[in-house]
CSV table of N, CA and C in Angstrom, one decimal:
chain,number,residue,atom,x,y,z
H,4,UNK,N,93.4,94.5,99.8
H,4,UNK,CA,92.1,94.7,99.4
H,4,UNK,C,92.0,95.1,97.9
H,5,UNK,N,93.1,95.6,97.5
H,5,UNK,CA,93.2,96.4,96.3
H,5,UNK,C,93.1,94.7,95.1
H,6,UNK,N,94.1,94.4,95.3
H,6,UNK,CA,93.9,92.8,95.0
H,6,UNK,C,93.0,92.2,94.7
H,7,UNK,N,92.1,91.9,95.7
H,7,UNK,CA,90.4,91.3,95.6
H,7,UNK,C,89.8,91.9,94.4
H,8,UNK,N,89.5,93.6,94.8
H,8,UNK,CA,89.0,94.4,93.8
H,8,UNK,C,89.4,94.3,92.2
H,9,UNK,N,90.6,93.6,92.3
H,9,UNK,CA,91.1,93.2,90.5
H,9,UNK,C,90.8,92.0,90.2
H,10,UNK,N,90.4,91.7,90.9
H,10,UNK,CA,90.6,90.2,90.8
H,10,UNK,C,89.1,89.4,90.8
H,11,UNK,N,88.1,90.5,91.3
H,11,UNK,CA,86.4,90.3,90.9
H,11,UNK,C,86.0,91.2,90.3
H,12,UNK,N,87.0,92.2,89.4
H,12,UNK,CA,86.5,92.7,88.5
H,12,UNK,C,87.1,92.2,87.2
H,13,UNK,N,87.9,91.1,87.8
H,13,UNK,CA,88.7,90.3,86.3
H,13,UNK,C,87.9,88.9,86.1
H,14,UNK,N,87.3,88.6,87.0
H,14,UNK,CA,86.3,87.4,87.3
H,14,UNK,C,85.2,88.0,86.4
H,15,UNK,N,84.5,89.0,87.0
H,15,UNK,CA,83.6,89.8,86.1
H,15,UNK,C,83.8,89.7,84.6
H,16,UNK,N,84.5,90.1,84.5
H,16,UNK,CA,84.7,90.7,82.6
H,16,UNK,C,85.0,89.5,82.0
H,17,UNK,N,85.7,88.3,82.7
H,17,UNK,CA,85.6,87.1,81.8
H,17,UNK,C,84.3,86.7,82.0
H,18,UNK,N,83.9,86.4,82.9
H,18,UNK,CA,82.5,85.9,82.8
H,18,UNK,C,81.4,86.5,81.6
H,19,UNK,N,81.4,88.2,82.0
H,19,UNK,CA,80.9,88.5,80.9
H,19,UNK,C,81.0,88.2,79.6
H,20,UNK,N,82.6,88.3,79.3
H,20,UNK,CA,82.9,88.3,77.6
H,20,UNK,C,82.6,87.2,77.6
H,21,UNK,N,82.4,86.3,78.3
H,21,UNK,CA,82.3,85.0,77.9
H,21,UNK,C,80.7,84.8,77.5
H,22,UNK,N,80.1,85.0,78.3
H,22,UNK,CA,78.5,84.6,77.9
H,22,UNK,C,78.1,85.6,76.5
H,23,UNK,N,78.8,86.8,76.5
H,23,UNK,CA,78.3,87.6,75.1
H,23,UNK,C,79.1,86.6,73.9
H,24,UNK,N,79.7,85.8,74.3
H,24,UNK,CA,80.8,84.8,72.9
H,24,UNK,C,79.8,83.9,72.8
H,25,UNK,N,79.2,83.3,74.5
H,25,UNK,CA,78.3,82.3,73.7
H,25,UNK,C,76.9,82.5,73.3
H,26,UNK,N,76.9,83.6,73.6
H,26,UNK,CA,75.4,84.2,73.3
H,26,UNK,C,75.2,84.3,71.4
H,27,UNK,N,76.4,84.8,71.5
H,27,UNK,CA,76.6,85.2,69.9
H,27,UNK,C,76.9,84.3,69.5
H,28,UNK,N,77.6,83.3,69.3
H,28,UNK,CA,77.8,82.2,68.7
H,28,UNK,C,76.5,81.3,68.6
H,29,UNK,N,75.4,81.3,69.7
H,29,UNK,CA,74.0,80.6,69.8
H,29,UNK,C,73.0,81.3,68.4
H,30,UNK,N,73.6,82.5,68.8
H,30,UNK,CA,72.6,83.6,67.8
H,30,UNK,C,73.2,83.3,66.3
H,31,UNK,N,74.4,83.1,66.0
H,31,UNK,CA,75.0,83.1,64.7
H,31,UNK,C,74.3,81.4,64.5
H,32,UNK,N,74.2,80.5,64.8
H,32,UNK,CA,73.4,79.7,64.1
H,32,UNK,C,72.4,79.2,64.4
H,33,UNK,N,71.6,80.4,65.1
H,33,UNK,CA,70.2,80.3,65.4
H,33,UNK,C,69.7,79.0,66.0
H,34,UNK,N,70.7,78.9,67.2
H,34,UNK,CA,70.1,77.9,68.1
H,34,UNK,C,70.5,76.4,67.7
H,35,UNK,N,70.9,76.6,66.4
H,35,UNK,CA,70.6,74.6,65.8
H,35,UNK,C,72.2,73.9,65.8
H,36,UNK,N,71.9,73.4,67.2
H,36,UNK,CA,73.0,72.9,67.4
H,36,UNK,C,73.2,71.1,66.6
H,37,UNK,N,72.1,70.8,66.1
H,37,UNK,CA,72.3,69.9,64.7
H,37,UNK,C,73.1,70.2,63.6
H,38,UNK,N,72.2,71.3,63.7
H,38,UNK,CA,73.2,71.7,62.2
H,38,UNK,C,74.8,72.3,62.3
H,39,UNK,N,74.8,72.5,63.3
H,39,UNK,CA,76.3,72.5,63.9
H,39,UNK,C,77.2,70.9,63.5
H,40,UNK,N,76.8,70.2,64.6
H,40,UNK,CA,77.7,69.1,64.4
H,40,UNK,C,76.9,68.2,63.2
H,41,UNK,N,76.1,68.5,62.3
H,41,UNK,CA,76.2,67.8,61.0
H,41,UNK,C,77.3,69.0,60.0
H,42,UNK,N,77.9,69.9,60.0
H,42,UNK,CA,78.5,70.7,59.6
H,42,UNK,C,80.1,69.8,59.6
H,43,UNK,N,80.3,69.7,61.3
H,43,UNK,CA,81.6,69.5,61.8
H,43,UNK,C,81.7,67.9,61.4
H,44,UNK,N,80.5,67.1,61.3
H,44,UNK,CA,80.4,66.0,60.8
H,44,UNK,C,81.3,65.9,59.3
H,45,UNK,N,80.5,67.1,58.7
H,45,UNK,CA,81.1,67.2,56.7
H,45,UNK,C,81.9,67.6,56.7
H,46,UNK,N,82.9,68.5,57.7
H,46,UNK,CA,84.0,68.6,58.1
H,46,UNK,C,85.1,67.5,57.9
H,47,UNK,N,85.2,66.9,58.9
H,47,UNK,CA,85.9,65.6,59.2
H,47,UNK,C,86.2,64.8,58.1
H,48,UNK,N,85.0,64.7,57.5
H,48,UNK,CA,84.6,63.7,55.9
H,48,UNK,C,85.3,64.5,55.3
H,49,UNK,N,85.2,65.8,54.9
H,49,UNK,CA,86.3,66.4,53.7
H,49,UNK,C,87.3,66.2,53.7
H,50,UNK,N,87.8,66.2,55.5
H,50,UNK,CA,89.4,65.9,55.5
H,50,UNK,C,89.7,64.6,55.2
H,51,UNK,N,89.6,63.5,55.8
H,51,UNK,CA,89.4,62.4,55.5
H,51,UNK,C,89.7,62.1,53.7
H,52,UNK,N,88.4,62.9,53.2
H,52,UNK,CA,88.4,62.8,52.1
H,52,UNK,C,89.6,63.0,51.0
H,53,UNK,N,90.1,64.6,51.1
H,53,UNK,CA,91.5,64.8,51.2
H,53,UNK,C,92.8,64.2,50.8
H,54,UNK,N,92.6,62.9,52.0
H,54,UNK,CA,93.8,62.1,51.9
H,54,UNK,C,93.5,61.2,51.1
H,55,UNK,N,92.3,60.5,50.7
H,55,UNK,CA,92.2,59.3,49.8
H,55,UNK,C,91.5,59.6,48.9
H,56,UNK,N,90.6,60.9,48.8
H,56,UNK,CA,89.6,60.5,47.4
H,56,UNK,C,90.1,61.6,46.1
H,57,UNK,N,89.7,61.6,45.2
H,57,UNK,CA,89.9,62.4,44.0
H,57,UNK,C,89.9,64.1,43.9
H,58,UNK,N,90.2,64.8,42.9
H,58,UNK,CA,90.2,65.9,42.9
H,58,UNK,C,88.9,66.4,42.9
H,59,UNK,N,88.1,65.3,41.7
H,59,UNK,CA,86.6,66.0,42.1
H,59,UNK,C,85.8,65.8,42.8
H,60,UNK,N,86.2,64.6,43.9
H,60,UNK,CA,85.9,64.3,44.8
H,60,UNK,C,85.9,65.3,45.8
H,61,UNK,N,86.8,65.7,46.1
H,61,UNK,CA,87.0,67.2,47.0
H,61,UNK,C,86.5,67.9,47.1
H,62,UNK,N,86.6,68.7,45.4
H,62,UNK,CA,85.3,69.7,45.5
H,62,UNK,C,84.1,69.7,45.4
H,63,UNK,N,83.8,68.8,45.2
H,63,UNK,CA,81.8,68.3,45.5
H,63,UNK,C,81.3,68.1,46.8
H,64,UNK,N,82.6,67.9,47.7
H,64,UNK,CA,82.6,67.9,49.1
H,64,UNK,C,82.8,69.2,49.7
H,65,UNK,N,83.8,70.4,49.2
H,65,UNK,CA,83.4,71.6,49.8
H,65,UNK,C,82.6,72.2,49.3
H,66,UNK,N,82.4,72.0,48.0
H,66,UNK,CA,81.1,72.7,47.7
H,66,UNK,C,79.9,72.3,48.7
H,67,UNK,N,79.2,70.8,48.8
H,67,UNK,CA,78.6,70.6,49.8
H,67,UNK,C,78.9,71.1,51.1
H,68,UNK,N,79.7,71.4,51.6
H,68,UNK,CA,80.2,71.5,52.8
H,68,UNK,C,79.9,73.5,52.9
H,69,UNK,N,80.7,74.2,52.2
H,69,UNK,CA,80.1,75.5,52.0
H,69,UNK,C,78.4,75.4,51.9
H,70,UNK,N,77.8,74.7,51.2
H,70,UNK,CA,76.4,74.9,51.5
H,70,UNK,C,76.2,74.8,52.7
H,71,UNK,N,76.5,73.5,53.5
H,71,UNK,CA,75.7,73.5,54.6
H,71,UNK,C,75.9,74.3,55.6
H,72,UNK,N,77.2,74.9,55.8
H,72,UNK,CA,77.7,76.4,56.7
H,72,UNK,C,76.7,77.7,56.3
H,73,UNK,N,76.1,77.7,55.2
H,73,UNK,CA,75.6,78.7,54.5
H,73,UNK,C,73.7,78.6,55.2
H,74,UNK,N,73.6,77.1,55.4
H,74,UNK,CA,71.9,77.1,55.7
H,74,UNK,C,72.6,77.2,56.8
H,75,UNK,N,73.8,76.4,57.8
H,75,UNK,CA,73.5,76.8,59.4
H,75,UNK,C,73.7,78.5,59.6
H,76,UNK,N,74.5,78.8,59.6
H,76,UNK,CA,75.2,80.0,60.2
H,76,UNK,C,74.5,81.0,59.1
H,77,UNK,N,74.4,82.1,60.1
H,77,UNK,CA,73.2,83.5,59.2
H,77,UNK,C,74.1,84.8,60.4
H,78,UNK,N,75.6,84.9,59.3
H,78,UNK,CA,76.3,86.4,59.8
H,78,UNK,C,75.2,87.6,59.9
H,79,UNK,N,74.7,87.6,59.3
H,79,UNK,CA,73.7,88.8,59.0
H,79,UNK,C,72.7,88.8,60.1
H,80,UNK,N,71.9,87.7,60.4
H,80,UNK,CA,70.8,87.9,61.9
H,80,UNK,C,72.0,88.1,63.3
H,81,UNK,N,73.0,87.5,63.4
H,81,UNK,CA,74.0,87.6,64.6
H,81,UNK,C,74.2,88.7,64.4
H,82,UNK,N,74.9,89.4,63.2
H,82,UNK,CA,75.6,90.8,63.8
H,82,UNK,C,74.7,92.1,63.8
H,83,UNK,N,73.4,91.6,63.6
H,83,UNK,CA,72.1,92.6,64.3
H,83,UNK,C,71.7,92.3,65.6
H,84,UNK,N,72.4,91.5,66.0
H,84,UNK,CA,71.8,91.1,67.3
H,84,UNK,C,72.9,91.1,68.4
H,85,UNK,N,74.1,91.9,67.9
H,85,UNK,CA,75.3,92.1,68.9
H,85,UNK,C,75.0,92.5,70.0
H,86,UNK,N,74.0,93.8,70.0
H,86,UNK,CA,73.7,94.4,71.3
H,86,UNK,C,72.8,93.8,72.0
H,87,UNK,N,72.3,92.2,71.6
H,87,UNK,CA,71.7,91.4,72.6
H,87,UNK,C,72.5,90.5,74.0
H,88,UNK,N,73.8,90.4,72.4
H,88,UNK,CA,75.1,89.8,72.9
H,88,UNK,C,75.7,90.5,74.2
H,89,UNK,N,75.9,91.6,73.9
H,89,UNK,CA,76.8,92.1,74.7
H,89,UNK,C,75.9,93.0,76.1
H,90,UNK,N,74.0,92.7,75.6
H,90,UNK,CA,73.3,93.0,77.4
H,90,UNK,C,74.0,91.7,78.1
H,91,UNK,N,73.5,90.7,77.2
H,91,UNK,CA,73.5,89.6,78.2
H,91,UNK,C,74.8,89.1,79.0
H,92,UNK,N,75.7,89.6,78.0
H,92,UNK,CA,77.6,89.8,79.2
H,92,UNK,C,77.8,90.7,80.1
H,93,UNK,N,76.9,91.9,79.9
H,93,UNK,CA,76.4,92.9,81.1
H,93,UNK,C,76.0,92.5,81.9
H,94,UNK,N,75.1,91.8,81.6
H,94,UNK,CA,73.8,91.0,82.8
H,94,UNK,C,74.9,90.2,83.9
H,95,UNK,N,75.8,89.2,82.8
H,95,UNK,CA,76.1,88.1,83.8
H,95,UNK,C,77.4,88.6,84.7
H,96,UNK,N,77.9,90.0,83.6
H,96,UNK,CA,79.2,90.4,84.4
H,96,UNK,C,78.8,90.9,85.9
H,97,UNK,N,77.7,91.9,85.8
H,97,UNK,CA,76.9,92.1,86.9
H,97,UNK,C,76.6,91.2,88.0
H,98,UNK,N,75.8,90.1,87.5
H,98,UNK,CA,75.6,89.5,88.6
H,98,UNK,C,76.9,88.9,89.2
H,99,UNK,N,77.7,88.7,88.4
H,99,UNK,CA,79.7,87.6,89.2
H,99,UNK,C,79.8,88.4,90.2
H,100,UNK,N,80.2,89.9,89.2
H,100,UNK,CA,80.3,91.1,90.9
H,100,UNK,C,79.5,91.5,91.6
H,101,UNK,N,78.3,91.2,91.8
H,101,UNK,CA,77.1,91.3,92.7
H,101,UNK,C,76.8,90.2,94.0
H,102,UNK,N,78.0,88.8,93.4
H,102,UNK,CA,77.8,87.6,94.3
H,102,UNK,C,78.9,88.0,95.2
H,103,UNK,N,79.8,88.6,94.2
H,103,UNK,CA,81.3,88.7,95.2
H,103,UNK,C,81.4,90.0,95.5
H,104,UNK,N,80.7,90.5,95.4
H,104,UNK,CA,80.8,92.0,96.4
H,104,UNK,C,79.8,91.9,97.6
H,105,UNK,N,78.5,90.9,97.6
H,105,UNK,CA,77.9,90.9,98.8
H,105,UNK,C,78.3,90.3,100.0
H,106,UNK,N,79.5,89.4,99.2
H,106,UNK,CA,80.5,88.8,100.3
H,106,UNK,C,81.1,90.1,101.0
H,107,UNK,N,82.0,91.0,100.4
H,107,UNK,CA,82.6,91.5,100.9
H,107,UNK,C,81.7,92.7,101.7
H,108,UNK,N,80.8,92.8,101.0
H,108,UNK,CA,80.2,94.6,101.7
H,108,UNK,C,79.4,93.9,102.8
H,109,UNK,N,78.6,92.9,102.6
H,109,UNK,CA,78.0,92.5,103.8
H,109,UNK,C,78.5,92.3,105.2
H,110,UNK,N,78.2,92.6,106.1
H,110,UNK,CA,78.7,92.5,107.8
H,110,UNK,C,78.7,90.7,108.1
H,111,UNK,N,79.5,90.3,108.8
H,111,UNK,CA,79.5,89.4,109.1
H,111,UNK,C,78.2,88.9,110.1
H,112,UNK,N,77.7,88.4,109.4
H,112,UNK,CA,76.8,87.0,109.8
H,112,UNK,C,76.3,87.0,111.8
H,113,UNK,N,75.5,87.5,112.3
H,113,UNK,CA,75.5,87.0,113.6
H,113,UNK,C,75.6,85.3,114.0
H,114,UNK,N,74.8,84.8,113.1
H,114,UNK,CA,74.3,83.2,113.0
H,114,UNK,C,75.8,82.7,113.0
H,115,UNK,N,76.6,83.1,111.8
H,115,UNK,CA,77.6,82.2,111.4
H,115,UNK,C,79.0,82.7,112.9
H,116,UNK,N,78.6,83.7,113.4
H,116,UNK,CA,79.7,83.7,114.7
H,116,UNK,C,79.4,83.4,116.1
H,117,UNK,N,78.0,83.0,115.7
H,117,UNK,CA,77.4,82.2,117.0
H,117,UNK,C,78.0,80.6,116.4
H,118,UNK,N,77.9,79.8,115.9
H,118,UNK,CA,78.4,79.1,115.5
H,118,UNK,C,79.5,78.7,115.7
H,119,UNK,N,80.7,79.6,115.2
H,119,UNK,CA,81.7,79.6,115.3
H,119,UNK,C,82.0,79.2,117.2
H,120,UNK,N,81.2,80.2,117.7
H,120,UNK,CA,81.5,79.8,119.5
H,120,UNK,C,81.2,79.0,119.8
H,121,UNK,N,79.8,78.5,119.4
H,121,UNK,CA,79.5,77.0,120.0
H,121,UNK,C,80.3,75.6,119.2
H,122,UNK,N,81.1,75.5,118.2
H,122,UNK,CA,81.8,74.2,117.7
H,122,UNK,C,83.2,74.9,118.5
H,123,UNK,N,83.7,76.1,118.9
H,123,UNK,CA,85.0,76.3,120.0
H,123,UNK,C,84.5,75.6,121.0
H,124,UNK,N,83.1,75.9,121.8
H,124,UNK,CA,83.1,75.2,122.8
H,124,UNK,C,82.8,73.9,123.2
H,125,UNK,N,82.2,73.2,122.2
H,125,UNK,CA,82.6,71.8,121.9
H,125,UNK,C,83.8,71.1,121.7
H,126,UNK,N,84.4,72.0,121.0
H,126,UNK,CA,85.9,71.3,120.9
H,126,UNK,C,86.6,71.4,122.4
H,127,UNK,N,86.1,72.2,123.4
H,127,UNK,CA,87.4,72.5,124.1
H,127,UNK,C,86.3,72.1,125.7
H,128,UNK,N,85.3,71.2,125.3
H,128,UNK,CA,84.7,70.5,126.3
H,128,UNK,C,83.5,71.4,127.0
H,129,UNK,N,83.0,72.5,125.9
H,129,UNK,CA,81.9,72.9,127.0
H,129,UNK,C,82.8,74.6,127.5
H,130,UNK,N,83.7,74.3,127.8
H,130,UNK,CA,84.7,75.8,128.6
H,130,UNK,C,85.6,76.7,127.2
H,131,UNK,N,85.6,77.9,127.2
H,131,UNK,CA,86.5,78.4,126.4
H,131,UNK,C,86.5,79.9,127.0
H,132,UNK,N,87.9,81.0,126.4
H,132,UNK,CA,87.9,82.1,127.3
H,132,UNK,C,88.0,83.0,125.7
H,133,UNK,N,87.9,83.9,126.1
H,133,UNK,CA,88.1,84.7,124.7
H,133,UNK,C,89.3,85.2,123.8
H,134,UNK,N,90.8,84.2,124.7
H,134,UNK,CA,91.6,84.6,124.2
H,134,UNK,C,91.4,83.0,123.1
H,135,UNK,N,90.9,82.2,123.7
H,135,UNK,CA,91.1,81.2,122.9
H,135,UNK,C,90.4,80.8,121.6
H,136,UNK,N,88.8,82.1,121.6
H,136,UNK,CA,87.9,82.4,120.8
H,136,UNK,C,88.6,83.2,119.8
H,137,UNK,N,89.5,84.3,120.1
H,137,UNK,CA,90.1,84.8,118.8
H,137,UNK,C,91.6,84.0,118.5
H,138,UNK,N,91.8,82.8,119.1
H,138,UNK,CA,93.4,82.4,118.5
H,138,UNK,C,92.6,81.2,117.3
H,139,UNK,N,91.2,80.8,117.9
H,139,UNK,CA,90.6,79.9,117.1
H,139,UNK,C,89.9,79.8,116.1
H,140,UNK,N,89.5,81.4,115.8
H,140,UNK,CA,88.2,81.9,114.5
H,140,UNK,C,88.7,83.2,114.1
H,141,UNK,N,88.1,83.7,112.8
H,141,UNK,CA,89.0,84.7,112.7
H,141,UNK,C,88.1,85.9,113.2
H,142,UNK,N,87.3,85.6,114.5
H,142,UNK,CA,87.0,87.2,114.5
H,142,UNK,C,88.1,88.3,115.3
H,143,UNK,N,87.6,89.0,115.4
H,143,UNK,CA,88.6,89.8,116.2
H,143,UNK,C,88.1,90.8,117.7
H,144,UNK,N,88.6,90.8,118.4
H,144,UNK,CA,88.5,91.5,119.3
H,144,UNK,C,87.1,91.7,120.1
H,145,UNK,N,86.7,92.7,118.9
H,145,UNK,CA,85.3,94.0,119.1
H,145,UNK,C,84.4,92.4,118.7
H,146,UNK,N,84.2,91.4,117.5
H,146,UNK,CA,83.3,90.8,117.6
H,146,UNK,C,83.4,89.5,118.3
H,147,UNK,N,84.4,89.0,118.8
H,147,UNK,CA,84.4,88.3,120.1
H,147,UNK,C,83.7,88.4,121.0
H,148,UNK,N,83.8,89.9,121.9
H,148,UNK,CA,83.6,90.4,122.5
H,148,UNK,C,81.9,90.5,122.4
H,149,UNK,N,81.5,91.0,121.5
H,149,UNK,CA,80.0,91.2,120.9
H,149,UNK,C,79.1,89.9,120.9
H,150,UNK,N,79.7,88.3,120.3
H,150,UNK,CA,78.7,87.3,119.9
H,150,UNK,C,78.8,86.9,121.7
H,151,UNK,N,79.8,87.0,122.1
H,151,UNK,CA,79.6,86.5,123.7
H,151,UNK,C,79.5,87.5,124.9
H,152,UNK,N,78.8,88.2,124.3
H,152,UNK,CA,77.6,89.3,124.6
H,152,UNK,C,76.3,89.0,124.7
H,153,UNK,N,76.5,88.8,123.2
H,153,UNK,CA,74.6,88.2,122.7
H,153,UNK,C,74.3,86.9,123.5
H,154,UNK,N,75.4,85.9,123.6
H,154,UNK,CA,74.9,84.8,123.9
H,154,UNK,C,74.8,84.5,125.3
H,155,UNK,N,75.8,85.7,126.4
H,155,UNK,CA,75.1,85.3,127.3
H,155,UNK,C,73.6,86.0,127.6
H,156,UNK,N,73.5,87.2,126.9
H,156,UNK,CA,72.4,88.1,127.2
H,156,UNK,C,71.1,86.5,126.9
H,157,UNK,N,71.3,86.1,126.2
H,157,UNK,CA,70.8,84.9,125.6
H,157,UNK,C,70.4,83.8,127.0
H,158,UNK,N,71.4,83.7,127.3
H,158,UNK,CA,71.4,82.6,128.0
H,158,UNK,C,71.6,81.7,127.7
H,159,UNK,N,72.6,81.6,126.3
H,159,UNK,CA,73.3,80.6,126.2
H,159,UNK,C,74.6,80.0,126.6
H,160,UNK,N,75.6,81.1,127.1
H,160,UNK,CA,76.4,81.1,127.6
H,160,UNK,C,76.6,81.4,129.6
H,161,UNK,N,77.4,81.2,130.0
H,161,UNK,CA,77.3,81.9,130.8
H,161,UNK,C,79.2,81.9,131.7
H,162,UNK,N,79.3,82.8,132.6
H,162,UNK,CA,80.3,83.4,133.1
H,162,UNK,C,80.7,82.3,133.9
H,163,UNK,N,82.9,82.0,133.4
H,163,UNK,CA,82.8,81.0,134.6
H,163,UNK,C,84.6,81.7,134.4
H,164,UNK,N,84.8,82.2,135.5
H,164,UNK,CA,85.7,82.9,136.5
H,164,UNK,C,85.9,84.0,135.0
H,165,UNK,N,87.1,83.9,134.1
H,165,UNK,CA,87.8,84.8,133.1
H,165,UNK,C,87.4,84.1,131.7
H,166,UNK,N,87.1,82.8,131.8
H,166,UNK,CA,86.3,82.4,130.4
H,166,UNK,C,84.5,82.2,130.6
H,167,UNK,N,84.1,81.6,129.7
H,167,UNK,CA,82.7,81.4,129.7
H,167,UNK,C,82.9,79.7,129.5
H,168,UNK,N,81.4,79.5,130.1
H,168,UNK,CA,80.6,78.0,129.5
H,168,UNK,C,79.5,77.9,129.1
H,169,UNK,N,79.1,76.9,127.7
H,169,UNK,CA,78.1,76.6,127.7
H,169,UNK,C,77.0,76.4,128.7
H,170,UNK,N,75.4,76.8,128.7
H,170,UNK,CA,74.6,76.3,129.8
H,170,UNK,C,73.9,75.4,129.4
């Protein structure tokens, strides 16, 4: 159990750090994802450029190229807005462990172990006994005992010598 517990609280915190990275990184160039990849566009071109074109070729090209990092990206609005960054990795860390903790804290399902008895008794023609209900699903014992409870109380099941059958 101890296990699980590390392991959706390590699910958690990546998830979080992660959406505060892209949260911040959305915020550092204010959404314009144009001006992103015309950036990485002038990118590419410098390198390129690099290998075949002149010395002042180059630098007219990072000079351009520093400009246009300078209109996309605004360090200054992002790192006022860290603590936007880091609710919204709260938020999402929250919800990861909130999906995977209601798995575990929640009781198992009446629906989903009535189910579970009627595809046993299908498979096994209609007849099944309760040793063959827990060698087949993972309930155990006490809720064995309990769903084929409910379902004869139901009348969906009913008593035939040491197992049950469908009615």
């Amino acid at each position: 159990m101890e296990g699980v517990n590390v392991q959706k609280l390590f699910l958690a915190v990546i998830a979080g750090c992660s959406s505060a990275l892209i949260a911040y990184s959305a915020l550092y160039v204010r959404g314009d994802l144009g001006g992103v990849m015309a950036y990485l566009r002038a990118r590419g071109a410098l390198r390129r450029l690099r290998e075949t074109g002149t010395e002042a070729e180059v630098t007219a090209a990072q000079a351009q190229l520093h400009a246009l990092g300078e209109r996309v990206g605004d360090p200054a609005f992002a790192a006022s807005l860290i603590p936007l960054a880091l609710l919204l990795g709260a938020v999402v860390a929250y919800l990861v462990w909130r999906t995977f903790a209601r798995r575990e804290l929640g009781s198992a399902r009446p629906d989903v172990q009535e189910r579970m008895v009627y595809r046993l008794a299908h498979r096994r023609g209609g007849r099944f006994t309760l040793d063959d209900l827990r060698a087949a699903s993972p309930l155990n014992d006490e809720q064995a005992r309990a769903v084929t409870a409910h379902l004869l109380d139901l009348g969906r099941l009913t008593r035939d010598g040491e197992g049950f059958r469908l009615s």
